[in-house]
Amino acid sequence: MTDEATLEVRDLTTRYGPVTALDGVNVRARPGEITAVLGANGAGKTTLLRSISGLVRGTDGSVLLGGRDMSRAPVEAIARAGVAHVPEGRGVITELTVEENLRLGDLLGATRPQRRHRLDGVYEMFPALAERRRQEASSLSGGERQMLVIGRALLSGPEVLLLDEPSLGLAPRIVTQLFGLLRDLVDRDGLTVLLVEQNARSALAIADTGFVLNLGRVVAADAADTLAADDELRHAYLGF
Ligand code: ATP
């Protein structure tokens, strides 16, 4: 039996013209787990997330959500099915307040009480945002901005959260804090999280399982602690 929020990528191939970015990739992410997707620049990590959320289309293979094939579904339908994608880069609108930025995430037709409940949940998770709710987002630090874009994604009430390099540009201490909050969120709400990271060490420290991509292919897939303990793999692909 497949859980409603289990994400399965089967034999996925995605091309940009002559460039094969993903070449027969298989990845599975389960609810209540953080699944890390690791690999060097150009390995295909971002393309994997974009292929799942429908921003690019695989040429072969499929993406299943709870056993349902979403490979040909429109981007909005994939979002409505509960997939929220937080792309690389901040995406914060600095002229708007923290709360206005968060509310941009609740456009998917939730009821007022649902929206209130989700907003309260985000503030509970990220007290730094609650304190600054009426301030312009321009006043936030890099880590707080990352919390804001994750919080905004949570306002759509997702079941699957796709995070593209949330640690980029953050100090190690802030990464530890952010990832700790992410782990709490998954443990509390049972979300399915696919975490794309170049910071393999930090990602594996909070992930349950991991996949390593190299030149568009999965070269390793295992429990996070097994991957982290594999010296050869770490040196060859993970950079720590
Ligand atoms: P990074 O960590 O640098 O973001 P990545 O692992 O996310 O890398 P992708 O961005 O998915 O890798 O890129 C995979 C391959 O596809 C690379 O060879 C890249 O140059 C190529 N590629 C990505 N986007 C495009 C595009 N829009 N057009 C052509 N080629 C692309």
Coordinates of C-alpha atoms and ligand atoms in Angstrom, one line a residue:
M1 CA 0.0 0.0 0.0
T2 CA 1.3 3.5 -0.8
D3 CA 0.7 6.3 1.6
E4 CA -1.1 9.4 0.1
A5 CA 2.0 11.5 0.5
T6 CA 4.6 9.1 -0.6
L7 CA 6.5 10.6 -3.5
E8 CA 8.0 8.3 -6.1
V9 CA 10.1 9.2 -9.0
R10 CA 10.5 6.2 -11.4
D11 CA 13.0 6.0 -14.2
L12 CA 12.9 9.7 -14.8
T13 CA 14.8 11.2 -17.7
T14 CA 14.7 15.0 -18.2
R15 CA 16.5 16.7 -21.0
Y16 CA 17.2 20.4 -21.9
G17 CA 17.7 20.1 -25.6
P18 CA 20.8 18.1 -26.1
V19 CA 21.7 18.1 -22.4
T20 CA 20.4 15.1 -20.4
A21 CA 20.1 16.5 -16.9
L22 CA 18.4 13.3 -15.4
D23 CA 19.0 9.9 -16.8
G24 CA 16.7 7.2 -15.5
V25 CA 16.4 8.5 -11.9
N26 CA 14.6 6.6 -9.2
V27 CA 13.9 8.3 -5.9
R28 CA 11.3 7.6 -3.2
A29 CA 10.4 10.0 -0.3
R30 CA 8.1 8.9 2.5
P31 CA 5.8 10.9 4.9
G32 CA 7.4 11.8 8.2
E33 CA 10.9 11.5 6.7
I34 CA 13.5 13.9 5.4
T35 CA 15.0 12.6 2.2
A36 CA 18.2 14.3 1.2
V37 CA 19.2 14.6 -2.5
L38 CA 22.9 15.3 -2.7
G39 CA 25.6 15.8 -5.3
A40 CA 27.9 18.3 -6.9
N41 CA 27.1 21.3 -9.1
G42 CA 25.3 20.2 -12.2
A43 CA 24.4 16.8 -10.8
G44 CA 20.7 17.3 -11.6
K45 CA 19.3 18.1 -8.2
T46 CA 17.4 21.2 -9.1
T47 CA 16.1 19.5 -12.3
L48 CA 14.7 16.7 -10.1
L49 CA 12.7 19.2 -8.0
R50 CA 11.5 21.1 -11.1
S51 CA 10.5 17.8 -12.7
I52 CA 8.4 16.9 -9.7
S53 CA 6.7 20.2 -9.4
G54 CA 6.0 20.3 -13.1
L55 CA 8.2 23.3 -14.0
V56 CA 10.0 21.1 -16.5
R57 CA 8.7 17.9 -18.0
G58 CA 10.5 14.5 -18.0
T59 CA 10.9 13.0 -21.4
D60 CA 10.6 9.5 -19.9
G61 CA 9.5 7.9 -16.6
S62 CA 7.0 9.1 -14.1
V63 CA 6.4 11.0 -10.9
L64 CA 3.8 9.5 -8.6
L65 CA 2.2 11.0 -5.6
G66 CA 0.4 8.5 -3.4
G67 CA 0.5 6.1 -6.3
R68 CA -1.1 8.7 -8.6
D69 CA 0.8 9.6 -11.8
M70 CA 1.4 13.3 -11.8
S71 CA 3.9 13.4 -14.6
R72 CA 1.6 15.1 -17.1
A73 CA -0.5 17.2 -14.6
P74 CA -0.4 21.0 -14.9
V75 CA 1.8 22.9 -12.3
E76 CA -1.3 24.2 -10.5
A77 CA -2.8 20.7 -10.2
I78 CA 0.5 19.4 -8.7
A79 CA 0.4 22.3 -6.2
R80 CA -3.2 21.5 -5.3
A81 CA -2.3 17.9 -4.8
G82 CA -0.1 19.1 -1.9
V83 CA 3.3 19.7 -3.4
A84 CA 5.1 22.9 -2.4
H85 CA 8.4 23.9 -4.0
V86 CA 10.8 26.3 -2.4
P87 CA 13.3 27.2 -5.1
E88 CA 16.9 28.2 -4.6
G89 CA 17.4 31.8 -3.8
R90 CA 15.4 33.8 -1.4
G91 CA 12.3 34.9 -3.2
V92 CA 11.4 37.3 -0.4
I93 CA 9.6 40.5 -1.4
T94 CA 11.5 43.0 0.7
E95 CA 9.0 45.9 0.4
L96 CA 6.3 43.8 2.0
T97 CA 6.0 42.9 5.7
V98 CA 6.8 39.5 7.0
E99 CA 3.1 38.7 7.3
E100 CA 2.3 39.9 3.8
N101 CA 5.1 37.7 2.4
L102 CA 3.7 34.8 4.3
R103 CA 0.1 35.4 3.1
L104 CA 1.3 35.2 -0.5
G105 CA 1.5 31.5 0.2
D106 CA -2.1 31.0 1.0
L107 CA -3.7 31.7 -2.4
L108 CA -4.7 28.1 -2.9
G109 CA -8.3 28.5 -1.7
A110 CA -8.1 27.6 1.9
T111 CA -10.8 28.8 4.3
R112 CA -10.2 31.7 6.6
P113 CA -9.9 29.5 9.8
Q114 CA -7.5 27.2 7.9
R115 CA -5.4 30.1 6.9
R116 CA -5.3 31.5 10.4
H117 CA -4.4 28.1 11.8
R118 CA -1.6 27.6 9.3
L119 CA -0.2 31.1 10.0
D120 CA -0.3 30.5 13.7
G121 CA 1.5 27.2 13.1
V122 CA 4.3 29.0 11.1
Y123 CA 4.7 31.6 13.9
E124 CA 4.9 28.8 16.5
M125 CA 7.6 27.1 14.5
F126 CA 9.5 30.3 13.7
P127 CA 9.1 32.7 16.7
A128 CA 11.6 35.0 15.0
L129 CA 9.0 35.7 12.3
A130 CA 6.2 36.2 14.8
E131 CA 8.2 38.9 16.5
R132 CA 8.8 40.7 13.2
R133 CA 5.4 40.1 11.5
R134 CA 4.7 43.8 11.0
Q135 CA 8.2 44.7 9.9
E136 CA 9.4 44.9 6.3
A137 CA 11.1 41.7 5.1
S138 CA 14.1 43.8 4.1
S139 CA 15.0 43.9 7.8
L140 CA 15.4 40.1 8.0
S141 CA 18.7 38.2 8.2
G142 CA 19.5 35.5 5.6
G143 CA 18.4 32.7 7.9
E144 CA 15.2 34.5 8.8
R145 CA 14.5 35.0 5.1
Q146 CA 14.9 31.3 4.5
M147 CA 12.5 30.7 7.4
L148 CA 10.1 33.1 5.7
V149 CA 10.1 31.3 2.3
I150 CA 9.7 27.9 4.0
G151 CA 6.9 29.4 6.1
R152 CA 5.2 30.8 3.0
A153 CA 5.3 27.3 1.4
L154 CA 3.7 25.9 4.6
L155 CA 0.8 28.3 4.3
S156 CA -0.5 26.2 1.3
G157 CA -0.9 23.3 3.7
P158 CA 1.4 21.0 1.7
E159 CA 2.0 17.3 2.2
V160 CA 5.2 17.3 0.2
L161 CA 7.8 20.0 0.6
L162 CA 10.6 20.3 -2.0
L163 CA 13.5 22.4 -0.6
D164 CA 16.3 23.6 -3.0
E165 CA 19.5 24.4 -1.1
P166 CA 17.9 26.1 1.9
S167 CA 21.4 26.4 3.6
L168 CA 22.9 28.4 0.7
G169 CA 24.8 31.4 2.1
L170 CA 23.9 30.8 5.7
A171 CA 26.4 30.6 8.6
P172 CA 26.9 27.1 10.0
R173 CA 25.2 28.0 13.2
I174 CA 22.1 29.2 11.4
V175 CA 22.0 26.1 9.2
T176 CA 22.0 24.0 12.3
Q177 CA 19.1 26.0 13.7
L178 CA 17.1 26.0 10.5
F179 CA 17.6 22.2 10.0
G180 CA 16.6 21.6 13.6
L181 CA 13.4 23.4 13.0
L182 CA 12.8 21.5 9.8
R183 CA 13.3 18.2 11.6
D184 CA 10.8 19.3 14.3
L185 CA 8.3 20.2 11.6
V186 CA 8.5 16.8 9.9
D187 CA 8.3 15.0 13.3
R188 CA 5.3 17.1 14.2
D189 CA 3.3 17.2 11.0
G190 CA 4.5 14.1 9.2
L191 CA 5.4 16.0 6.0
T192 CA 7.3 14.4 3.1
V193 CA 10.4 16.4 2.6
L194 CA 12.8 16.2 -0.3
L195 CA 15.9 18.3 0.7
V196 CA 18.3 19.2 -2.0
E197 CA 21.7 20.2 -0.6
Q198 CA 25.3 20.7 -1.5
N199 CA 25.9 20.9 2.2
A200 CA 25.9 17.1 2.5
R201 CA 27.2 16.8 6.0
S202 CA 24.4 19.0 7.5
A203 CA 21.7 17.5 5.4
L204 CA 22.6 13.9 6.3
A205 CA 22.7 14.9 10.0
I206 CA 18.9 15.5 9.9
A207 CA 17.8 13.3 7.1
D208 CA 16.4 9.8 7.3
T209 CA 17.5 8.6 3.9
G210 CA 19.6 10.1 1.1
F211 CA 20.2 9.8 -2.6
V212 CA 23.4 10.9 -4.3
L213 CA 23.2 12.1 -7.8
N214 CA 26.2 12.4 -10.2
L215 CA 25.8 13.6 -13.8
G216 CA 22.1 12.9 -13.7
R217 CA 22.3 9.4 -12.3
V218 CA 21.7 8.0 -8.8
V219 CA 25.0 6.6 -7.7
A220 CA 24.0 5.8 -4.1
A221 CA 20.8 5.5 -2.1
D222 CA 20.7 4.4 1.5
A223 CA 19.9 5.4 5.1
A224 CA 21.4 8.8 5.9
D225 CA 23.7 7.5 8.6
T226 CA 25.0 4.7 6.3
L227 CA 25.8 7.3 3.6
A228 CA 27.5 9.6 6.1
A229 CA 29.7 6.7 7.3
D230 CA 30.8 5.7 3.8
D231 CA 34.3 7.3 3.5
E232 CA 34.7 6.5 -0.2
L233 CA 31.3 8.0 -1.1
R234 CA 32.0 11.0 1.0
H235 CA 35.3 11.7 -0.7
A236 CA 34.1 11.0 -4.2
Y237 CA 30.8 12.8 -4.2
L238 CA 29.9 14.6 -1.0
G239 CA 32.9 16.8 -0.3
F240 CA 33.4 16.1 3.4
Ligands
ATP1 P1 23.5 23.2 -8.8 O1 23.8 22.7 -7.5 O2 24.6 23.9 -9.5 O3 22.2 24.0 -8.9 P2 22.1 20.9 -9.8 O4 22.6 19.6 -9.3 O5 20.9 21.4 -9.2 O6 23.3 21.9 -9.8 P3 20.8 21.2 -12.3 O7 20.7 22.6 -12.2 O8 19.7 20.3 -12.2 O9 22.0 20.6 -11.4 O10 21.6 20.9 -13.8 C1 21.8 19.6 -14.3 C2 22.4 19.8 -15.7 O11 21.4 20.4 -16.6 C3 23.6 20.7 -15.8 O12 24.5 20.2 -16.8 C4 23.0 22.0 -16.2 O13 24.0 22.8 -16.9 C5 21.9 21.6 -17.1 N1 20.8 22.6 -17.2 C6 20.1 23.0 -16.1 N2 19.1 23.9 -16.5 C7 19.2 24.0 -17.8 C8 18.5 24.8 -18.8 N3 17.5 25.6 -18.5 N4 19.0 24.7 -20.1 C9 20.0 23.9 -20.4 N5 20.7 23.1 -19.6 C10 20.3 23.2 -18.3

